[in-house]
Amino acid sequence: MFDHITIQLLMGQLLIGLINGSFYAMLALGLAIIFGLMHVVNFAHGALYMLGAFVALILLNTFGVPYWGALVIAPLVVGAFGIAMERLILKPIQELDHLYSLLATFAAVLIIEGLMRLQFGASGLPYRSPMPGGVNLGFMFLPWYRGWVLVFSLIVCVAVWYLIEKTKLGAYLRAANERSEIVESFGINVPLMKSLTYGLGVALAALGGVLAAPIYQVSPSMGSNLMIVIFAVVVIGGMGSIIGAILTGYLIGIVEGLTKVFYPEGSHLAIFVIMILALILRPQGLFSAAEKSR
Amino acid sequence: MTRYALFAVLGIMALAAPFHVYPILLMTILCFVVFAASFNLLLGYAGLLCFGHAMFFGTAAYIAGWLLKNTAITIELAFVVSALAMAVLGYLVGVISARRGGIQFAMITFAIAQFIYFLLLRAPFTGGEDGMQNIPRSALFGFIDVSRSFTLYYLILALTVLAIAAVYRIVHSPFGEVLRAIRDNEARVDSLGFNPVQFKILAITLSAGLAGLAGAMKASVFQIATLHDVSWHVSGTIIFMTLLGGLGTLAGPVVGAALVVVLHDYLAHFGEWALIIQGCVFLAVIMFMRQGIVGAAKALYRRVFVRA
């Protein structure tokens, strides 16, 4: 029954799976940082990813700033926007039940997506690939840009994990969110640390958006479609587990790619089936045992 | 005494309403009143935020629609079967997700709802993107004609009153008492020998059944069932309605549903602005008026009358 499967098809779908997995990993990572440190489920994560892609598009079309400039500028712009969001929306309600921060960011999605649709319409806009062409690997064709996304996103994921878990700034961020009174008594600016945490997570989402712009169409709904998968990824990996988010992101991307080869009708459903199985078999999350439990 | 007078006035208004207002609009409000009441049962009383409540609403609409189109079933039986089917789905969702509390419950139900969405998109009987159309309004008990919107209104009204009464009974029963205790302090309930997970699963089952009734009613009112009813937009709207009306109050869902349905009706011409305005109001309610309209009105009433 699997006669149609050639090595080209298999490798091609595997590559698409890995590319999708890169985005899942980067977004789930940002979401896990924001949740793990601040206990905020950032529903606006997908919308901020979409903003990142749009900032890159506007930079190119209006200001003539090329892709490589956007790669730096867009995360900074959207990160600053995120910090403003944190100060205006999340900070006033941080003492309340965490449900309210989820709902507040959800409301922000309605506003952000609505405004973007108003401005740019609902259909997708193309973004020219900064690295045209590719290389024939014998068994498959690898476009340069996709290779770049694979390598770069992996570097970003490892770097962010290192920053949070191994550096002094990471220790400040974790401590400021975990035991804010004690850290405050040491003279560390806790509100600044919280804003930085949110800003970092949001900047990661925006960076993902810039990376995605040449591969997928840039559209106001690109974020909410992705958000659904990201939520499943974070649930499977264990909430707030940074390493779990990265690994599950790649894993889900690959599984999705393979399902497209062996059972194309089920490729949309595979992620959710895995989530449901994971919830039944390992209710605490795949990777949460290694992390400290909350 | 004032309470009974209020009920009497409300009752007369509800009975007289279709003579003055377009019945479809009234029935839309009533469907969402039941839907919001079911959501409020979970979030307002059990403290569980179901971010995919539309899966019960939308799936029930398809089931009721399919039954009415393809079988000789009477309309009330179609409603009952759809509601029961959604109670079963709710039970399954509860078994999968109730163990993970709080914020994770919201994310899991959100993802499961999307799973159901994709399933229905693929299912052969839903009509895909076009939806299921021309759903007939079969006779009530097999002999009472409800095909006119004017007569159907009274059936929908009766069911809505029944549903609200059911929520009232549930909330004011010992079971409802335990639910509130779980919301306020789950560990303590656990230590008293109750199993919080089982209570939560039952709450989800009941809430899903009610949401299913709302969805089945909606299918008979509009005579269509679409994927939009299962989408996260509807899940978000129902949260908005309940929060705007007032969480954990019986009148809250009624007020919230009526306001938001009428708001949608008015803003329909404004296209994209409708969503933006809804988002802004939603955000304002979360930031500044978390007790909702009914909660704020109650507080005001107490300040003005009780202290004087």
XYZ file of C-alpha atoms in Angstrom:
602
model
C 0.000 0.000 0.000
C 3.017 2.304 0.342
C 4.131 1.840 -3.290
C 3.904 5.567 -4.003
C 6.630 6.360 -1.477
C 9.934 7.279 -3.071
C 13.047 8.468 -1.323
C 12.465 11.931 -2.838
C 8.946 12.133 -1.405
C 10.078 10.884 1.973
C 13.047 13.251 2.244
C 11.041 16.155 0.834
C 8.303 15.754 3.453
C 10.898 15.202 6.136
C 12.494 18.522 5.191
C 9.128 20.304 5.262
C 8.511 18.659 8.624
C 11.840 19.871 9.961
C 11.201 23.404 8.680
C 7.743 23.474 10.280
C 9.309 21.938 13.372
C 11.825 24.808 13.522
C 8.988 27.295 13.744
C 7.085 25.163 16.252
C 10.229 24.939 18.385
C 10.989 28.675 18.269
C 7.434 29.688 19.089
C 6.915 27.033 21.732
C 10.216 28.090 23.277
C 9.056 31.716 23.613
C 5.714 30.575 24.973
C 7.434 28.252 27.471
C 9.742 31.041 28.666
C 6.831 33.408 29.213
C 4.762 30.726 30.922
C 7.542 29.126 32.910
C 8.825 32.413 34.272
C 5.771 34.664 34.427
C 2.882 32.155 34.542
C 1.260 33.957 31.654
C -0.181 31.941 28.769
C 0.582 34.340 25.974
C -2.307 33.850 23.579
C -0.947 36.754 21.529
C 2.190 34.803 20.657
C 0.925 33.912 17.189
C -0.246 37.466 16.550
C 3.201 38.804 17.495
C 4.828 36.279 15.147
C 2.535 37.642 12.444
C 3.563 41.211 13.376
C 7.222 40.200 12.976
C 6.539 38.997 9.432
C 4.630 42.192 8.607
C 7.363 44.436 10.016
C 9.838 42.655 7.721
C 7.477 43.148 4.771
C 6.950 46.842 5.530
C 10.695 47.382 6.035
C 11.358 45.872 2.610
C 8.537 47.494 0.637
C 8.461 50.941 2.240
C 11.967 51.550 3.541
C 13.971 49.280 1.278
C 15.541 47.521 4.246
C 16.594 44.038 3.086
C 15.867 40.740 4.803
C 19.089 40.738 6.852
C 18.267 44.133 8.330
C 14.724 43.000 9.139
C 16.126 39.967 10.941
C 17.560 42.375 13.534
C 15.094 45.265 13.435
C 11.785 43.353 13.460
C 12.431 41.445 16.718
C 13.529 44.714 18.369
C 10.436 46.610 17.185
C 7.993 43.841 18.096
C 9.884 43.156 21.341
C 9.426 46.825 22.302
C 5.754 46.532 21.406
C 5.575 43.444 23.624
C 7.163 45.281 26.540
C 4.590 48.047 26.136
C 1.862 45.370 26.157
C 3.313 43.842 29.307
C 3.391 47.217 31.083
C -0.076 48.312 29.985
C -2.081 45.079 30.008
C -0.331 42.322 31.937
C 1.281 44.177 34.827
C -1.976 45.611 36.216
C -3.526 42.132 36.408
C -0.477 40.082 37.399
C -1.760 39.429 40.937
C -5.027 37.918 39.687
C -5.840 34.387 38.556
C -3.710 33.490 35.522
C -6.877 32.970 33.517
C -7.205 36.737 33.203
C -3.813 37.195 31.571
C -4.744 34.470 29.062
C -8.007 36.255 28.304
C -6.328 39.681 28.114
C -3.827 38.441 25.543
C -6.684 36.768 23.666
C -8.500 40.107 23.491
C -5.257 41.649 22.232
C -5.248 39.094 19.385
C -8.714 40.208 18.283
C -7.558 43.826 18.204
C -4.162 43.236 16.547
C -5.486 40.844 13.891
C -8.483 43.053 13.196
C -6.317 46.140 12.691
C -3.914 44.264 10.429
C -6.758 42.885 8.303
C -8.159 46.383 8.032
C -4.814 47.677 6.797
C -3.543 44.815 4.638
C -6.612 42.707 3.766
C -7.087 39.060 4.579
C -5.153 37.478 1.725
C -1.497 36.475 1.864
C 1.270 38.740 0.586
C 4.496 37.342 -0.884
C 7.964 38.140 0.473
C 10.844 37.633 -1.944
C 13.332 34.984 -0.817
C 16.684 36.555 0.053
C 18.517 33.349 -0.961
C 17.151 32.060 -4.274
C 18.294 28.779 -5.707
C 19.409 25.668 -3.939
C 21.559 22.612 -4.066
C 20.848 19.140 -5.396
C 21.828 16.631 -2.747
C 21.341 13.674 -5.075
C 18.340 12.255 -3.268
C 16.571 15.616 -2.919
C 16.679 19.314 -3.780
C 17.447 21.627 -0.843
C 16.631 25.325 -1.350
C 19.343 27.474 0.246
C 16.866 29.495 2.228
C 15.316 26.435 3.889
C 18.751 25.192 4.839
C 19.471 28.566 6.392
C 16.229 28.496 8.394
C 17.032 25.026 9.716
C 20.514 25.956 10.883
C 19.707 29.421 12.175
C 16.636 28.413 14.181
C 18.562 25.580 15.799
C 21.295 28.032 16.815
C 18.697 30.454 18.194
C 16.989 27.718 20.228
C 20.248 26.521 21.763
C 21.418 30.087 22.440
C 18.181 31.025 24.206
C 18.217 27.829 26.253
C 21.802 28.667 27.286
C 20.871 32.245 28.107
C 18.009 31.228 30.386
C 19.536 28.211 32.071
C 23.265 28.954 32.241
C 23.956 32.695 32.344
C 23.732 35.239 35.159
C 21.042 37.259 33.356
C 19.043 34.044 32.975
C 19.398 33.375 36.678
C 18.153 36.915 37.438
C 15.176 36.422 35.129
C 14.249 33.105 36.700
C 14.753 34.343 40.253
C 12.853 37.594 39.690
C 9.811 35.676 38.543
C 10.069 32.880 41.091
C 10.778 34.763 44.364
C 10.223 38.385 43.496
C 10.297 39.754 47.087
C 13.661 38.227 47.932
C 15.236 39.208 44.628
C 13.882 42.720 45.058
C 15.574 42.965 48.446
C 18.883 42.303 46.691
C 18.365 45.473 44.725
C 17.367 43.875 41.430
C 14.694 45.677 39.442
C 11.978 43.013 39.345
C 9.439 44.799 37.116
C 12.255 45.352 34.589
C 13.112 41.645 34.687
C 9.480 40.702 34.033
C 9.265 43.115 31.119
C 12.526 41.697 29.751
C 11.178 38.150 30.032
C 8.071 39.010 28.076
C 10.080 41.101 25.618
C 12.472 38.206 25.005
C 9.667 35.720 24.370
C 7.914 38.149 22.058
C 11.124 38.982 20.170
C 11.582 35.246 19.561
C 8.083 35.072 18.095
C 8.850 38.055 15.846
C 12.146 36.498 14.743
C 10.175 33.394 13.796
C 7.838 35.639 11.811
C 10.718 37.170 9.822
C 12.151 33.715 9.111
C 8.714 32.501 8.003
C 7.965 35.449 5.688
C 9.822 34.107 2.603
C 8.479 30.552 3.093
C 4.825 31.093 3.918
C 2.597 33.910 2.720
C 2.475 36.923 5.035
C -1.140 37.287 6.173
C -2.974 38.541 9.275
C -4.231 35.042 10.114
C -0.856 33.271 9.793
C -0.361 33.551 13.549
C -3.612 32.142 14.851
C -3.345 29.095 12.589
C 0.093 28.341 14.005
C -0.954 29.142 17.565
C -3.225 26.124 17.727
C -0.331 23.757 16.977
C 1.970 25.599 19.359
C -0.501 25.161 22.207
C -0.587 21.420 21.540
C 3.230 21.338 21.417
C 3.529 23.084 24.768
C 0.942 20.793 26.344
C 2.741 17.692 25.046
C 6.183 18.920 26.102
C 5.089 19.887 29.575
C 4.160 23.473 30.388
C 7.093 25.757 31.031
C 9.746 23.182 30.184
C 12.166 25.009 27.887
C 14.055 21.994 26.609
C 10.768 20.104 26.308
C 9.282 22.849 24.144
C 12.234 22.801 21.730
C 12.399 19.003 21.391
C 8.631 18.575 21.098
C 8.524 21.317 18.465
C 10.951 19.485 16.204
C 9.388 16.110 17.015
C 5.892 17.273 16.073
C 7.187 18.833 12.858
C 8.804 15.562 11.814
C 5.788 13.439 12.769
C 3.540 15.797 10.805
C 5.836 15.495 7.775
C 5.888 11.705 7.969
C 2.097 11.528 8.334
C 1.856 13.445 5.069
C 3.801 10.622 3.411
C 2.068 7.626 4.925
C -1.432 8.926 5.677
C -1.986 12.335 4.023
C -5.605 12.658 5.189
C -4.519 12.549 8.816
C -1.712 15.091 8.749
C -3.801 17.824 10.391
C -5.014 15.447 13.052
C -1.721 13.751 13.954
C -0.619 16.493 16.358
C -3.846 16.357 18.304
C -3.881 12.576 18.451
C -0.374 12.719 19.906
C -1.510 15.349 22.390
C -4.445 13.257 23.552
C -2.261 10.139 23.852
C 0.389 12.097 25.737
C -2.239 13.447 28.135
C -3.571 9.970 28.828
C -0.210 8.210 29.112
C 1.931 10.958 30.644
C -0.349 13.562 32.217
C 2.565 15.581 33.600
C 4.072 16.206 30.160
C 6.757 14.357 28.207
C 9.724 16.334 29.456
C 8.561 17.706 32.764
C 10.082 14.977 34.968
C 13.584 16.288 34.355
C 12.505 19.821 35.210
C 11.550 21.000 38.638
C 7.892 20.380 39.219
C 5.523 23.209 39.921
C -41.444 39.855 46.718
C -39.713 42.269 44.331
C -37.957 39.229 42.870
C -41.258 37.571 41.877
C -42.531 40.852 40.433
C -39.353 41.082 38.386
C -39.796 37.515 37.134
C -43.424 38.235 36.205
C -42.462 41.358 34.247
C -39.645 39.501 32.505
C -41.999 36.616 31.682
C -44.625 38.886 30.136
C -41.917 40.694 28.157
C -40.521 37.400 26.864
C -43.983 36.186 25.822
C -44.867 39.454 24.092
C -41.456 40.019 22.492
C -41.996 38.255 19.113
C -44.918 40.586 18.378
C -42.500 43.511 18.377
C -39.058 42.150 17.558
C -37.827 39.950 14.719
C -38.183 36.370 16.135
C -34.913 35.110 14.607
C -32.956 37.751 16.532
C -34.770 36.812 19.746
C -34.094 33.115 19.212
C -30.423 33.811 18.486
C -30.218 35.570 21.821
C -31.905 32.641 23.574
C -29.558 30.077 21.996
C -26.586 32.072 23.194
C -28.180 32.529 26.620
C -28.238 28.741 27.031
C -24.730 28.442 25.580
C -23.362 31.164 27.883
C -25.166 29.630 30.882
C -23.452 26.305 30.185
C -20.093 28.037 29.925
C -20.763 29.998 33.105
C -21.502 26.741 34.925
C -17.912 25.679 34.231
C -15.971 28.922 34.625
C -18.173 30.839 37.048
C -18.849 27.994 39.463
C -16.180 25.338 38.931
C -13.400 27.750 37.940
C -12.639 25.785 34.753
C -11.935 27.877 31.665
C -12.969 25.776 28.663
C -11.413 27.525 25.680
C -13.054 25.230 23.180
C -16.681 25.330 24.226
C -17.701 25.852 20.599
C -16.927 22.185 19.912
C -20.057 21.167 21.832
C -22.167 23.925 20.310
C -21.076 23.352 16.710
C -21.006 19.556 16.778
C -24.492 19.437 18.284
C -25.713 21.684 15.478
C -24.401 19.159 12.941
C -25.902 16.188 14.787
C -29.311 17.831 15.153
C -29.138 18.974 11.537
C -28.271 15.503 10.280
C -31.038 13.886 12.332
C -33.669 16.363 11.180
C -32.606 16.109 7.546
C -32.148 12.365 7.234
C -34.580 10.777 9.701
C -38.219 11.182 10.622
C -37.269 12.178 14.163
C -39.337 14.835 15.963
C -37.640 18.118 16.824
C -37.575 17.643 20.608
C -35.954 14.225 20.212
C -33.316 15.700 17.902
C -32.519 18.229 20.632
C -32.339 15.565 23.331
C -30.145 13.218 21.289
C -27.742 16.047 20.364
C -27.476 17.184 23.975
C -26.834 13.630 25.183
C -24.206 13.068 22.501
C -22.418 16.227 23.609
C -22.607 15.123 27.240
C -20.739 11.972 26.175
C -18.175 14.077 24.295
C -17.896 16.327 27.344
C -17.271 13.305 29.536
C -14.442 12.154 27.249
C -12.931 15.650 27.158
C -13.165 15.752 30.938
C -11.411 12.402 31.345
C -8.566 13.619 29.131
C -8.174 17.116 30.514
C -9.619 17.475 34.018
C -6.482 16.146 35.687
C -4.560 19.188 34.508
C -6.073 22.136 36.254
C -6.273 25.863 35.716
C -4.548 27.339 32.777
C -3.577 24.025 31.177
C -7.215 22.988 31.050
C -7.838 26.036 28.867
C -5.059 25.142 26.437
C -6.013 21.475 26.223
C -9.681 22.168 25.561
C -8.615 24.738 22.963
C -6.531 22.098 21.166
C -9.200 19.388 21.441
C -11.758 21.774 19.970
C -9.451 22.314 17.020
C -9.122 18.559 16.635
C -12.913 18.296 16.456
C -12.910 21.179 13.958
C -10.540 19.337 11.606
C -12.516 16.103 12.043
C -15.744 17.857 11.049
C -14.011 19.579 8.136
C -13.103 16.120 6.807
C -16.301 14.285 7.781
C -18.463 13.363 4.781
C -21.788 14.520 6.237
C -20.918 18.101 7.241
C -20.759 19.604 3.766
C -17.216 20.892 4.408
C -16.770 24.621 3.900
C -20.356 25.050 2.633
C -21.917 23.729 5.804
C -25.130 21.747 6.174
C -28.058 23.580 4.644
C -31.870 23.413 4.531
C -32.317 21.764 7.908
C -36.077 21.229 8.340
C -37.995 22.231 11.462
C -39.802 18.943 12.092
C -43.018 18.979 14.093
C -42.854 19.073 17.881
C -43.965 15.691 19.335
C -44.812 14.825 15.729
C -48.005 16.938 15.550
C -47.303 20.539 16.647
C -46.091 22.588 13.700
C -43.104 24.789 14.572
C -41.915 25.560 11.057
C -42.848 29.243 11.428
C -40.294 31.314 13.344
C -43.073 32.815 15.435
C -44.168 29.441 16.856
C -40.632 28.063 17.076
C -39.787 31.022 19.306
C -42.057 29.723 22.076
C -40.450 26.277 21.966
C -36.972 27.846 22.158
C -38.134 30.125 24.982
C -39.518 27.179 26.961
C -36.289 25.213 26.518
C -34.234 28.230 27.562
C -36.259 28.628 30.746
C -35.819 24.914 31.449
C -32.074 25.157 30.855
C -31.682 28.144 33.187
C -33.743 26.333 35.816
C -31.461 23.300 35.422
C -28.376 25.468 35.934
C -30.036 27.001 39.007
C -30.737 23.531 40.417
C -27.174 22.353 39.726
C -25.582 25.434 41.243
C -27.714 25.335 44.379
C -27.329 21.616 44.992
C -24.704 20.018 47.259
C -22.883 19.159 44.027
C -22.735 22.855 43.122
C -21.466 23.585 46.614
C -18.567 21.168 46.093
C -17.828 22.726 42.688
C -17.474 26.168 44.246
C -15.290 24.708 46.967
C -13.040 23.155 44.313
C -12.809 26.523 42.573
C -11.807 28.253 45.789
C -9.554 25.618 47.345
C -9.080 22.348 45.529
C -6.525 20.875 47.953
C -8.925 21.307 50.864
C -11.775 19.589 49.018
C -9.411 16.752 48.247
C -8.429 16.469 51.925
C -12.117 16.271 52.910
C -12.434 13.045 50.964
C -14.030 14.310 47.754
C -12.330 13.480 44.492
C -12.063 16.856 42.684
C -11.310 15.279 39.304
C -14.571 13.305 39.317
C -16.572 16.388 40.243
C -14.890 18.338 37.468
C -15.606 15.617 34.913
C -19.273 15.624 35.901
C -19.375 19.429 35.660
C -17.874 19.299 32.163
C -20.353 16.584 31.159
C -23.332 18.649 32.316
C -22.013 21.841 30.773
C -21.292 20.122 27.455
C -24.810 18.696 27.382
C -26.312 22.153 27.851
C -24.018 23.652 25.227
C -25.169 20.832 22.944
C -28.797 21.781 23.522
C -27.907 25.375 22.592
C -26.211 24.223 19.393
C -29.116 21.983 18.393
C -31.549 24.863 18.985
C -29.366 27.089 16.836
C -29.427 24.547 13.990
C -33.230 24.584 13.988
C -33.409 28.384 14.196
C -31.048 29.179 11.313
C -31.684 25.866 9.525
C -27.964 25.636 8.791
C -24.945 24.205 10.607
C -21.509 25.532 9.695
C -17.883 25.099 10.649
C -17.897 28.634 12.031
C -19.987 27.350 14.963
C -17.100 25.036 15.930
C -14.324 27.603 15.444
C -12.302 29.301 18.165
C -13.973 32.596 17.250
C -17.215 31.285 18.722
C -15.373 29.873 21.741
C -13.917 33.345 22.288
C -17.275 35.053 21.815
C -18.946 32.896 24.453
C -16.197 33.750 26.957
C -16.708 37.420 26.154
C -20.487 37.173 26.630
C -20.203 35.435 29.982
C -17.536 37.768 31.320
C -19.354 40.886 30.120
C -22.607 39.739 31.737
C -21.016 38.670 34.986
C -19.197 35.487 35.949
C -20.821 33.264 38.532
C -24.194 34.998 38.411
C -27.379 33.477 37.022
C -28.472 36.620 35.190
C -24.992 37.324 33.814
C -25.152 35.006 30.792
C -28.615 36.328 29.896
C -27.469 39.944 29.937
C -24.153 39.191 28.242
C -25.661 37.070 25.467
C -28.393 39.613 24.724
C -25.932 42.515 24.616
C -23.347 40.803 22.439
C -25.883 39.372 19.959
C -27.482 42.808 19.547
C -24.012 44.391 19.325
C -23.046 41.943 16.549
C -26.306 42.749 14.783
C -25.556 46.479 14.854
C -21.870 46.165 14.004
C -22.460 43.737 11.125
C -22.063 46.575 8.586
C -18.764 47.688 10.024
C -16.947 44.507 8.974
C -13.494 44.359 10.488
C -14.259 47.068 13.046
C -16.777 44.756 14.724
C -14.013 42.390 15.874
C -11.731 45.246 16.879
C -14.445 46.888 18.963
C -15.299 43.538 20.533
C -11.629 43.043 21.398
C -11.411 46.503 22.987
C -14.549 45.997 25.077
C -13.329 42.529 26.069
C -9.990 43.959 27.178
C -11.687 46.784 29.091
C -13.930 44.296 30.925
C -10.905 42.174 31.917
C -8.914 45.207 33.070
C -11.543 47.278 34.810
C -14.831 45.422 35.304
C -14.142 41.780 36.039
C -17.386 41.339 37.960
C -19.321 42.071 34.751
C -22.478 44.102 34.295
C -24.649 42.027 36.619
C -21.921 41.881 39.248
C -21.446 45.655 39.059
C -25.197 46.236 39.226
C -25.468 43.996 42.297
C -22.649 45.871 44.018
C -24.286 49.199 43.178
C -27.676 47.977 44.421
C -26.118 46.911 47.705
C -24.310 50.235 48.115
C -27.412 52.314 47.462
C -30.185 50.334 49.134
C -28.757 48.008 51.736
C -26.690 50.557 53.617
C -29.387 53.221 53.622
